[in-house]
CSV table of C-alpha atoms in Angstrom, one decimal:
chain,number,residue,atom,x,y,z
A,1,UNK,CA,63.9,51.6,118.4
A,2,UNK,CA,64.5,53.3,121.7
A,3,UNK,CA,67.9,51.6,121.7
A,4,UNK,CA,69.0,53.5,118.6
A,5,UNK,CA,67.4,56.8,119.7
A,6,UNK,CA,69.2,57.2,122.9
A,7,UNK,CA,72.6,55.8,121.2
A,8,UNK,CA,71.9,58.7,118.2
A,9,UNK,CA,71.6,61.0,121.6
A,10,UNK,CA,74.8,59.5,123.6
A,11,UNK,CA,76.8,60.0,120.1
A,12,UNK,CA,75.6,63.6,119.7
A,13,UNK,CA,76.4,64.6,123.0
A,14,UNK,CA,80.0,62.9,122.4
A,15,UNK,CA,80.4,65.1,119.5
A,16,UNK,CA,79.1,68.1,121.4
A,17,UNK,CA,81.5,67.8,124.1
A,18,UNK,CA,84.7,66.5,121.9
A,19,UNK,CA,83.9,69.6,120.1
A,20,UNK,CA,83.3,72.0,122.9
A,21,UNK,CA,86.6,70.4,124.6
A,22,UNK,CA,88.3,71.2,121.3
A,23,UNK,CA,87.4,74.9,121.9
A,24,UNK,CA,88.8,75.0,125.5
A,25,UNK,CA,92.0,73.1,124.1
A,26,UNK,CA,92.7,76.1,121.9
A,27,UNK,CA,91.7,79.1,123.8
A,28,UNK,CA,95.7,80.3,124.1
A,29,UNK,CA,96.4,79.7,120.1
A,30,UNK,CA,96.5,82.7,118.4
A,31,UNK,CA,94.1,83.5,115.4
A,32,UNK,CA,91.7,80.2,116.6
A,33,UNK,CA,88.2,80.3,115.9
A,34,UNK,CA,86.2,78.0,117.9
A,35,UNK,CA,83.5,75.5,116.0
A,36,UNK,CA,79.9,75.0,117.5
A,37,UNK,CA,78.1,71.7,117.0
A,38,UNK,CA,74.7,71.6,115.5
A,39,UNK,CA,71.8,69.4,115.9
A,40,UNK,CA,69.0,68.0,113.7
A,41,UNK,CA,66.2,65.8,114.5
A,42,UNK,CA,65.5,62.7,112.7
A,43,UNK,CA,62.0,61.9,111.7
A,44,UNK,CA,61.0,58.6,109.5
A,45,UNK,CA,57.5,59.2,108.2
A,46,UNK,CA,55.6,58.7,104.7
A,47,UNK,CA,52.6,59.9,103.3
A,48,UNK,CA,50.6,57.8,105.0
A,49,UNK,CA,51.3,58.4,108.2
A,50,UNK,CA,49.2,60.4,110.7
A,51,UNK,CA,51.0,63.2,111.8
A,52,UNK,CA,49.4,63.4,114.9
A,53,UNK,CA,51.0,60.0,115.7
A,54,UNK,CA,54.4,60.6,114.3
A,55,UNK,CA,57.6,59.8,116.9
A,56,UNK,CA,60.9,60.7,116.1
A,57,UNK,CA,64.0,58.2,115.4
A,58,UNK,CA,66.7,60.4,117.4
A,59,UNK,CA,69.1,63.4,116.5
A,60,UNK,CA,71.8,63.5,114.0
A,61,UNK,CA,74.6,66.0,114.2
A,62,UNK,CA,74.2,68.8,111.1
A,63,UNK,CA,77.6,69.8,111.3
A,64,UNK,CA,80.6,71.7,113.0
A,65,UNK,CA,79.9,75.9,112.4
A,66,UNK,CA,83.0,77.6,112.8
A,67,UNK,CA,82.3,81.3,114.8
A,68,UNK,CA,84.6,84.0,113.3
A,69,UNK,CA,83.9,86.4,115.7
A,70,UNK,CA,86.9,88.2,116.6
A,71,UNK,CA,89.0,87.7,119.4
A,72,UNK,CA,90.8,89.9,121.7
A,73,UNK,CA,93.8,92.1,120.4
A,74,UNK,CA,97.0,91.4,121.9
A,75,UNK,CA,99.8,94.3,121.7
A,76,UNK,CA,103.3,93.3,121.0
A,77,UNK,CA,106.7,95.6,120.2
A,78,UNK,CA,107.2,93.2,116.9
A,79,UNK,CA,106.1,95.7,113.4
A,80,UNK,CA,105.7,92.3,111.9
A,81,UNK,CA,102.9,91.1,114.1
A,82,UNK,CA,99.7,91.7,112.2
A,83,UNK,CA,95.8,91.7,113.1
A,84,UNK,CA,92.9,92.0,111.2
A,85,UNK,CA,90.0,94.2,112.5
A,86,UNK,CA,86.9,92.6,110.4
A,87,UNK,CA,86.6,90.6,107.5
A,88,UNK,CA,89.6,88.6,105.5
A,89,UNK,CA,92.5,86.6,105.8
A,90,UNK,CA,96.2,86.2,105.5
A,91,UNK,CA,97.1,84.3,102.4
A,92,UNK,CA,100.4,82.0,103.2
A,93,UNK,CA,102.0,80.0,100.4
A,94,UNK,CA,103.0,76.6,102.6
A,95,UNK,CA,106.5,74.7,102.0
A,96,UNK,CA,106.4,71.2,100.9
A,97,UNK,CA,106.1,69.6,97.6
A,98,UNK,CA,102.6,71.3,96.5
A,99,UNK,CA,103.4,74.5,97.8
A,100,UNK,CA,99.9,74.7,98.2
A,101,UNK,CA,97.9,78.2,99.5
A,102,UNK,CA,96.6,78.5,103.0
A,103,UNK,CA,94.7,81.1,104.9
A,104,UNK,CA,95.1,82.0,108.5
A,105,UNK,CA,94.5,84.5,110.9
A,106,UNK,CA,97.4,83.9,113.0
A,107,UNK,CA,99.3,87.7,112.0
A,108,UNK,CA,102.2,86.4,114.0
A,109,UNK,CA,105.2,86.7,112.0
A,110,UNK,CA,108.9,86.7,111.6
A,111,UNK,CA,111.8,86.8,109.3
A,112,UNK,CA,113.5,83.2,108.5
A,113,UNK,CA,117.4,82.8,107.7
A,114,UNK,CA,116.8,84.0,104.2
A,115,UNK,CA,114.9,86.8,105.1
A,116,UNK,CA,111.3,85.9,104.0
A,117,UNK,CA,108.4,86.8,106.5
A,118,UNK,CA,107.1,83.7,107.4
A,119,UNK,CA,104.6,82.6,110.2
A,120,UNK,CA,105.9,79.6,112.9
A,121,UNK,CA,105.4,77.0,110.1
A,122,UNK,CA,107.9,78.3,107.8
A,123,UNK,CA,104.7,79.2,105.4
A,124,UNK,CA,105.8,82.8,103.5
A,125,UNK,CA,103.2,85.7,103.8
A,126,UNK,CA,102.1,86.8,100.4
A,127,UNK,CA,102.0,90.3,99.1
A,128,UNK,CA,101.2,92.4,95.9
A,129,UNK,CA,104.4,93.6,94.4
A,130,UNK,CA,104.6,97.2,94.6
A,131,UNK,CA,107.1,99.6,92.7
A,132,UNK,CA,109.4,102.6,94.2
A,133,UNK,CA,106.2,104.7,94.7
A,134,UNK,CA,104.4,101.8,96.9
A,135,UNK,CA,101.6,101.6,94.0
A,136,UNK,CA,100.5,98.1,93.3
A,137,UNK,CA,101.9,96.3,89.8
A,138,UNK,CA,99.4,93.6,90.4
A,139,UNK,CA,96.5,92.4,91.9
A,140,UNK,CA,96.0,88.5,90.0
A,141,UNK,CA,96.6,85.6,92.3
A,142,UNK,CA,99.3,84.3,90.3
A,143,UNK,CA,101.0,87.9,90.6
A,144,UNK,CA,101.5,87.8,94.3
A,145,UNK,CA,105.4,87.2,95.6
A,146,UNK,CA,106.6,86.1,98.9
A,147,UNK,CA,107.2,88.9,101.2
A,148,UNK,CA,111.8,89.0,101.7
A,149,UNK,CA,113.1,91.9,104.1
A,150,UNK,CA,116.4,93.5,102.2
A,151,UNK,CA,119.0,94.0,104.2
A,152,UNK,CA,120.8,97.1,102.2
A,153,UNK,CA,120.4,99.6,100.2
A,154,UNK,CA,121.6,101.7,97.7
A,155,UNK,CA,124.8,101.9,95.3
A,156,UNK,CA,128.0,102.9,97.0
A,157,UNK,CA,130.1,105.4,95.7
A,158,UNK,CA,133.6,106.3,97.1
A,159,UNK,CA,134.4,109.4,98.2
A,160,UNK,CA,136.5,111.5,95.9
A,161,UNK,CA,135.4,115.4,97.6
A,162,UNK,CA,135.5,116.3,101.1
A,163,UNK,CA,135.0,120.4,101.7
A,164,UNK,CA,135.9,121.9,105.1
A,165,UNK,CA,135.6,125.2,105.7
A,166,UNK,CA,137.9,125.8,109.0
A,167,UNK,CA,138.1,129.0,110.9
A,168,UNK,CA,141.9,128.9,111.9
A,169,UNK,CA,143.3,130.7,114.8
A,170,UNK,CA,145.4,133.8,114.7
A,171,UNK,CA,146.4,133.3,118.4
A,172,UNK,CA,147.7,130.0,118.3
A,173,UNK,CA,151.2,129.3,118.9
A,174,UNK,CA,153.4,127.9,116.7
A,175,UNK,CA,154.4,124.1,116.2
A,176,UNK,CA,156.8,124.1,113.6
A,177,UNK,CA,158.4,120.3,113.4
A,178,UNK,CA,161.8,119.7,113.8
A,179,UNK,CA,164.5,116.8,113.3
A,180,UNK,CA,164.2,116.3,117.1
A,181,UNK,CA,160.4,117.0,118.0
A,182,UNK,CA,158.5,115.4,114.1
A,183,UNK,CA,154.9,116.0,113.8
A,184,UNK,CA,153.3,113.2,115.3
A,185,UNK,CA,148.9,112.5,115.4
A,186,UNK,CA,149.6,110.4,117.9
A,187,UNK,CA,151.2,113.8,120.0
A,188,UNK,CA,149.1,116.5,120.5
A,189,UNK,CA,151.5,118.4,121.7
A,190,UNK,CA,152.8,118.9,117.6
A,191,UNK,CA,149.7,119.9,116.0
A,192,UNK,CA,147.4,122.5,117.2
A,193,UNK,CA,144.0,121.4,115.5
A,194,UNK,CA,142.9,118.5,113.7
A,195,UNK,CA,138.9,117.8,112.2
A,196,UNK,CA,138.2,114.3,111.5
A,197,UNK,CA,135.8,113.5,108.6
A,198,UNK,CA,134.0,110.3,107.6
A,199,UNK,CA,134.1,108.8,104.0
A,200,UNK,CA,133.7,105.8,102.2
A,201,UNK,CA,135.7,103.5,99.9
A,202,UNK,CA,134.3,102.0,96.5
A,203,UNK,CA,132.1,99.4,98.3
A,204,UNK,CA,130.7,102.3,100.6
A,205,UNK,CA,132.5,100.7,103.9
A,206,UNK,CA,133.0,104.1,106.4
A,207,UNK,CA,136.6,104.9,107.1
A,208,UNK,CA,138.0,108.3,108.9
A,209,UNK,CA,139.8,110.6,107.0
A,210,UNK,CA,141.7,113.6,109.9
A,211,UNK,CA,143.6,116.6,108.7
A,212,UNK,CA,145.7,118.0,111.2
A,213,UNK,CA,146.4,121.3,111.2
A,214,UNK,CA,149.7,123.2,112.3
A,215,UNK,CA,151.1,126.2,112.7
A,216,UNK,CA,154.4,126.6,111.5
A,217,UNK,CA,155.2,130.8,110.7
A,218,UNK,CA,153.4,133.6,112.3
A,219,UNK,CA,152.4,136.8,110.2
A,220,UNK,CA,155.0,138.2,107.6
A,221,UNK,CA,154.8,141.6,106.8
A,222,UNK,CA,157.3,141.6,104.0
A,223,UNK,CA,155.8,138.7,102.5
A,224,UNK,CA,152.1,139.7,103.1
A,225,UNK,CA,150.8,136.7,105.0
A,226,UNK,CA,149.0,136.7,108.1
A,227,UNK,CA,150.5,133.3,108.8
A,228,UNK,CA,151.4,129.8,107.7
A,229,UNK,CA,150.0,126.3,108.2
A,230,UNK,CA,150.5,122.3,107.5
A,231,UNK,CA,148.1,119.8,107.0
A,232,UNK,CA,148.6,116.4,107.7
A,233,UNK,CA,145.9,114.2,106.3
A,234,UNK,CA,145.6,110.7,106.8
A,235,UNK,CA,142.6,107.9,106.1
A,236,UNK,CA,142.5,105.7,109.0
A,237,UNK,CA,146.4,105.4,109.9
A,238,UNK,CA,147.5,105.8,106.3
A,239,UNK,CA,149.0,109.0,105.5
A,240,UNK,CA,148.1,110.8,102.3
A,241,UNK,CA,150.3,112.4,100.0
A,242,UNK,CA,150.0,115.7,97.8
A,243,UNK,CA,152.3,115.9,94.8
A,244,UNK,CA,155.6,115.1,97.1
A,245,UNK,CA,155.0,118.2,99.3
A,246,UNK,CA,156.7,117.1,102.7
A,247,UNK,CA,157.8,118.9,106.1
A,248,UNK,CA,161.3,119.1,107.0
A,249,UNK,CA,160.7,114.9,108.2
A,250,UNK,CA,160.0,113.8,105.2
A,251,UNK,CA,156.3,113.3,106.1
A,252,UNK,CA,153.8,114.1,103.5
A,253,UNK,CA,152.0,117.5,104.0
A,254,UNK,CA,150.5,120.3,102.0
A,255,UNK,CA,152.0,124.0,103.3
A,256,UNK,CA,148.6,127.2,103.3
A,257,UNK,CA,149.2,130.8,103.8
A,258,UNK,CA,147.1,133.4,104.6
A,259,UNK,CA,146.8,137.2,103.6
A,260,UNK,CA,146.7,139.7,105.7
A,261,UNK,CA,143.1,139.8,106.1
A,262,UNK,CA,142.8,136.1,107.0
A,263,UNK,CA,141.5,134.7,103.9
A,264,UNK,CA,142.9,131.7,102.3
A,265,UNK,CA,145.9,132.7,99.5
A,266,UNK,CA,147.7,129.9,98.4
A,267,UNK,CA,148.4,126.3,98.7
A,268,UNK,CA,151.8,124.4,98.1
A,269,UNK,CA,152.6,127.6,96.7
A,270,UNK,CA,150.2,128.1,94.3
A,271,UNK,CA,148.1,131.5,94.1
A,272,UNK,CA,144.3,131.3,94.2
A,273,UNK,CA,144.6,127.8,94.9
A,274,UNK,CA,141.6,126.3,97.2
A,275,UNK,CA,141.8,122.5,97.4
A,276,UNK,CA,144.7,119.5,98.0
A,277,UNK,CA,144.4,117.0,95.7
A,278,UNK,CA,145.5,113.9,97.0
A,279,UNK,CA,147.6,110.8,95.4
A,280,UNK,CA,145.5,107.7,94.9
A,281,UNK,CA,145.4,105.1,97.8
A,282,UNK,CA,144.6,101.7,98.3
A,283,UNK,CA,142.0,101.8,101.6
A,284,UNK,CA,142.7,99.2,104.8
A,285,UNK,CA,139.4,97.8,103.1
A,286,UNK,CA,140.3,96.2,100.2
A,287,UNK,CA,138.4,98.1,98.4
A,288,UNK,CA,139.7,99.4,95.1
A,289,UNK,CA,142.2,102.4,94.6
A,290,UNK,CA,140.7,105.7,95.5
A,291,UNK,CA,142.0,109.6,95.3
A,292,UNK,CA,140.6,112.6,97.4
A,293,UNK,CA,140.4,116.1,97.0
A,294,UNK,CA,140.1,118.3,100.2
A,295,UNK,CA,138.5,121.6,99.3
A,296,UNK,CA,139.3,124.4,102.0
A,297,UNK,CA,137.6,127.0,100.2
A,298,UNK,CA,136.0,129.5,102.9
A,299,UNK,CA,138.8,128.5,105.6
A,300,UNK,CA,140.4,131.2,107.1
A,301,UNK,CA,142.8,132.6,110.2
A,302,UNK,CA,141.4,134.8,112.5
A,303,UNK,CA,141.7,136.2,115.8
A,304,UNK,CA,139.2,133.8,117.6
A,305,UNK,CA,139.1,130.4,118.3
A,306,UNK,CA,139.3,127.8,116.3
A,307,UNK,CA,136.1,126.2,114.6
A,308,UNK,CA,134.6,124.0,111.7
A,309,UNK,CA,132.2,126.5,110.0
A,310,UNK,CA,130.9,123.3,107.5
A,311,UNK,CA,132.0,119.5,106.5
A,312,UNK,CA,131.1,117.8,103.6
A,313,UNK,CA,131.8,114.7,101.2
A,314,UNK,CA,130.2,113.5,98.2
A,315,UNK,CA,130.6,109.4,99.3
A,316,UNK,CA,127.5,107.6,99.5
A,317,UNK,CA,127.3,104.2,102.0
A,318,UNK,CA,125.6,101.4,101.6
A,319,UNK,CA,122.4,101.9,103.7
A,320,UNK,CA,121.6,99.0,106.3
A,321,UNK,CA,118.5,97.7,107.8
A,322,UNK,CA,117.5,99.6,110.8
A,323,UNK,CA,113.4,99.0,110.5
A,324,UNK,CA,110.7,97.6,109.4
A,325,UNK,CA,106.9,99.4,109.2
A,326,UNK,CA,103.5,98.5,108.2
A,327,UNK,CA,101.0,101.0,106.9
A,328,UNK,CA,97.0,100.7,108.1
A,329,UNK,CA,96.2,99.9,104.2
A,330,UNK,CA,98.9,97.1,104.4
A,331,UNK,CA,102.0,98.4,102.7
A,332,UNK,CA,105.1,97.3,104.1
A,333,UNK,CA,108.1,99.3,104.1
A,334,UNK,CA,111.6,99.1,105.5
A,335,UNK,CA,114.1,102.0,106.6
A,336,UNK,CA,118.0,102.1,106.2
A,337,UNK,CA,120.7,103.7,107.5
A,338,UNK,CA,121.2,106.0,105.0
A,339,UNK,CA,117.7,107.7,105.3
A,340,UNK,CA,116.2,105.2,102.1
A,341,UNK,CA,112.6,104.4,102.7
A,342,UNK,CA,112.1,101.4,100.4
A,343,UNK,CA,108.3,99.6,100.0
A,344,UNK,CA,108.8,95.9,100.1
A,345,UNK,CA,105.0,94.8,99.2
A,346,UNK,CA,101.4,95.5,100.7
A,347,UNK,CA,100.1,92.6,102.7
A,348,UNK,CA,97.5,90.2,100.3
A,349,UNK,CA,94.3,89.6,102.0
A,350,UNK,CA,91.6,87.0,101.1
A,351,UNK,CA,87.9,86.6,101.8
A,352,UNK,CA,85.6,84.2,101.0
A,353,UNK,CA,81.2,84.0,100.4
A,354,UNK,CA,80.9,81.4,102.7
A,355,UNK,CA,83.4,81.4,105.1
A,356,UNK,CA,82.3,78.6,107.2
A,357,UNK,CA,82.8,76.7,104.6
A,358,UNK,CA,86.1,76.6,104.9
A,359,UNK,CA,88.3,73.2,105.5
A,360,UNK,CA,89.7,73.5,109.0
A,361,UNK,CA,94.0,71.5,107.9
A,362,UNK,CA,95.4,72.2,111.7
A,363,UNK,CA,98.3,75.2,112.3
A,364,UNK,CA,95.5,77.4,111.9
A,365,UNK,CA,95.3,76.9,108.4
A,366,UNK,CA,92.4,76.8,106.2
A,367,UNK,CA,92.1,75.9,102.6
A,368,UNK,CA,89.2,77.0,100.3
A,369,UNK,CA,86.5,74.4,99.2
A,370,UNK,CA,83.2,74.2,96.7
A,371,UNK,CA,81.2,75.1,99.9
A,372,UNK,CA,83.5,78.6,100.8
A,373,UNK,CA,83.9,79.2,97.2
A,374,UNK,CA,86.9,81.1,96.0
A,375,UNK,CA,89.3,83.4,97.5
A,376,UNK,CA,89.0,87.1,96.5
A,377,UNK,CA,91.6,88.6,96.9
A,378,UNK,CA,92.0,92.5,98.0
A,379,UNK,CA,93.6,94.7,100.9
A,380,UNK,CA,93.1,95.7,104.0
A,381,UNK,CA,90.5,98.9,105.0
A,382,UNK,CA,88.9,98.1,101.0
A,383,UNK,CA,86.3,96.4,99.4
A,384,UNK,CA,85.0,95.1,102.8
A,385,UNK,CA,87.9,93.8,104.2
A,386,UNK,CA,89.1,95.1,107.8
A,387,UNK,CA,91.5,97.1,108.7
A,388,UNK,CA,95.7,96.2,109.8
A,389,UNK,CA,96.8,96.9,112.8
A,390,UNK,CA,100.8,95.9,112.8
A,391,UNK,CA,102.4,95.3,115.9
A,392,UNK,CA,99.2,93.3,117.6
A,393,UNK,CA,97.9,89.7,117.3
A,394,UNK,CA,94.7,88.8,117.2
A,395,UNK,CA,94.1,86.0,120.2
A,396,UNK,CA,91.7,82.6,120.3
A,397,UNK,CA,88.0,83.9,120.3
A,398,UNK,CA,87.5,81.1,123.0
A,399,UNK,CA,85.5,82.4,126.5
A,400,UNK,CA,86.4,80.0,128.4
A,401,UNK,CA,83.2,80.3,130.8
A,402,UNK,CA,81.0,79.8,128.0
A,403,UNK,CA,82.5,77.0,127.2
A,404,UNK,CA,82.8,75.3,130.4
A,405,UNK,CA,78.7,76.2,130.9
A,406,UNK,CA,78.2,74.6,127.9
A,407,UNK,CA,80.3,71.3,128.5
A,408,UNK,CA,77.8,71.1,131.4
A,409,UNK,CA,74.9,70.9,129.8
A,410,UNK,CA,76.5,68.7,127.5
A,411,UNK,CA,77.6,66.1,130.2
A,412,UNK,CA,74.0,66.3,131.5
A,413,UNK,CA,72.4,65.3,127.9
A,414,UNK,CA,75.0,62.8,127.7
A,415,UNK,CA,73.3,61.5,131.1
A,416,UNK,CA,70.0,61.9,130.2
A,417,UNK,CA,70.8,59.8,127.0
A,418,UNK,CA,72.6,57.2,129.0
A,419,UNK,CA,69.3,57.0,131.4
A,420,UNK,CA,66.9,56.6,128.7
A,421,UNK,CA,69.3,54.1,127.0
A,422,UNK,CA,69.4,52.5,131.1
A,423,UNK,CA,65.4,52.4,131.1
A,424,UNK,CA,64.9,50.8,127.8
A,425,UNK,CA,67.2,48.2,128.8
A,426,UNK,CA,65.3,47.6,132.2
A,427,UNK,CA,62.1,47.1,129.9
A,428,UNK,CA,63.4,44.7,127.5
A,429,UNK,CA,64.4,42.7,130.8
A,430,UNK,CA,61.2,43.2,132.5
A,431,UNK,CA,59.5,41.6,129.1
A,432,UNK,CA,62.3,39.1,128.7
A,433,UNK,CA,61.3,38.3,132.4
A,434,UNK,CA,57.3,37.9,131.9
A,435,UNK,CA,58.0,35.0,128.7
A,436,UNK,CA,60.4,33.0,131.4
């Protein structure tokens, strides 16, 4: 029986160490938890045995307790990096054929080619569906979506207004085109001022719409005005045109005066009149046809230098992806260009009764099972779960001189086993020796 005793001890010990080596294997992966391995004696004995004469038959190993202590907190510049602080886990729906649930604690994340978070398996993080507000829709298990990143957002809308409100100057000279000097943008030497403004066509792409202003009559007493202006408008290098008002070129312009107290008096003529409305275009886009009014309402022509007192349009771009954040309770939002703060989902956590009854399936991956019981589901910093800390990873909860103290002592019961295995051998020979 000694035989079997020792052997029951070598086998231990092998389990011990493969265990403890296991540990030390993993003490870089992220989210690990290491496993300790645990003994029982083994004692054959009936009712009619005297107790005080009772030896044992060995040691059989119990089992493999997982530690879920936490391990150290790694800080990295990626929103989508998550840790848990306390109890729970991150519940991943895995790719393949069952699409089957997992749970890890690996918060490493990233976003795949069709923008779904997913960890380095391609498994998607799962989240509960939230509306505009960021308030939760639902909370079942079969409720819960994968977590996709959009890239844009918004409806575009052309621009059909743009307001500028210019302070023109009284001082400036005059630039009035010619047959042998034209207006030119490219020429700065026809044009005394120009204010460039950027709009948007019908699929909210940006484009630059310049007026360029110039001074073409000074002050006219007999007429009243203090002085008289072109614009020149254009939308990237395609010139606009207002009702077939051209200079003396033929180039499309609109013609303003102004009284004799600087304020705005006509346009193409026209009394009272405060804005150009501009023929329809087709932009450089693609986009479809679009027309523009430029409202110069508050402009006027004074003795100072020239200045934009305001500059608006009414277009509306289609915002773009510029970040990503995650709230403490979990809630995962993403910011655009065009100021939109959108909530994309809050991060589903699980927990479990018996968490060391969980199946250990490799990738740092666990699956529930009759001993763990089922997951409940919940978020983070409620109903006992711990709290998110985005932009960290939680690290192997491995100490590696713990671990390397305790693969001693395991090497020196594997001896010890091997030595008493060594001596009963050397008795069954000394016995096998005395009947020869």
């Amino acid at each position: 029986m000694s035989f079997f005793t020792s052997l029951s001890g070598l086998q231990a010990s092998q389990t011990d160490m493969a265990t403890i080596s296991h540990n030390l294997a993993n003490v870089s992966t992220t989210g690990f938890k290491k496993s300790r391995t645990e003994f029982a004696d083994i004692i054959a004995s009936s009712v009619s045995t005297d107790p005080r004469k009772m030896v044992g038959s060995g040691v059989v190993v119990k089992g493999s307790a997982q530690q879920f202590k936490e391990g150290n907190l790694t800080t990295t510049s990626n929103a989508l990096d998550l840790a848990l602080v306390g109890e729970g886990f991150f519940t991943l729906r895995t790719t393949g054929v069952s699409d089957a649930l997992a749970y890890t604690r690996n918060g490493s994340f990233s976003v795949d080619s069709n923008n779904n978070v997913v960890d380095a398996q391609g498994s998607y993080l799962l989240v509960y569906p939230v509306d505009s507000d960021g308030n939760v829709t639902s909370t079942s298990q079969s409720g819960l979506t994968q977590l996709q990143i959009q890239q844009t957002s918004g409806t575009p809308k052309g621009t059909s207004n743009v307001s500028t409100a210019v302070q023109l100057s009284a001082t400036s000279t005059t630039k009035a085109p010619t047959a042998a000097k034209p207006f030119s943008r490219t020429d700065p030497t026809t044009y005394n001022n120009s204010v460039a403004t950027r709009i948007y066509d019908a699929n909210g792409n940006p484009q630059t719409m310049t007026s360029y202003y110039v001074r073409t009559a000074d002050a006219d007493s007999n007429a009243g005005t203090l002085g008289t202006w072109s614009v020149y408008s254009y939308v990237g290098d395609q010139p606009l045109s207002s009702g077939g008002n051209v200079d003396v070129n033929g180039k499309p312009c609109a013609t303003l005066t102004f009284d004799s107290k600087g304020a705005l008096a006509s346009i193409n003529g026209t009394a009272g009149a405060k804005s150009i409305a501009y023929d329809q275009f087709v932009p450089a886009s693609g986009a479809a046809a679009q027309s523009v009014t430029l409202n110069l309402a508050n402009s006027t022509q004074l003795p100072s230098a020239f200045s934009v007192n305001s500059k608006t349009q009414d277009g509306v771009p289609v915002g773009q992806l510029s970040g990503v954040t995650v709230t403490d309770a979990g809630l995962i939002q993403a910011s655009f260009s065009n100021g939109d703060i959108v909530p994309l989902g809050k991060v589903a956590l699980s927990s479990f009764s018996t968490p060391t009854g969980l199946r250990q399936i490799g990738n740092s991956y666990w699956a529930a099972t009759g001993v763990s019981g089922a997951a409940k589901l919940g978020s983070a910093s409620a109903d006992g779960f711990g709290s998110l800390m985005s932009g960290t990873i939680e690290g192997s909860n491995v100490d590696i001189t713990e671990e390397l103290v305790n693969l001693i002592a395991a090497q020196r019961n594997f001896q010890a086993n091997a030595k008493a295995l060594d001596t009963a051998s050397q008795v069954s020979q000394t016995i096998f020796n005395i009947r020869s």
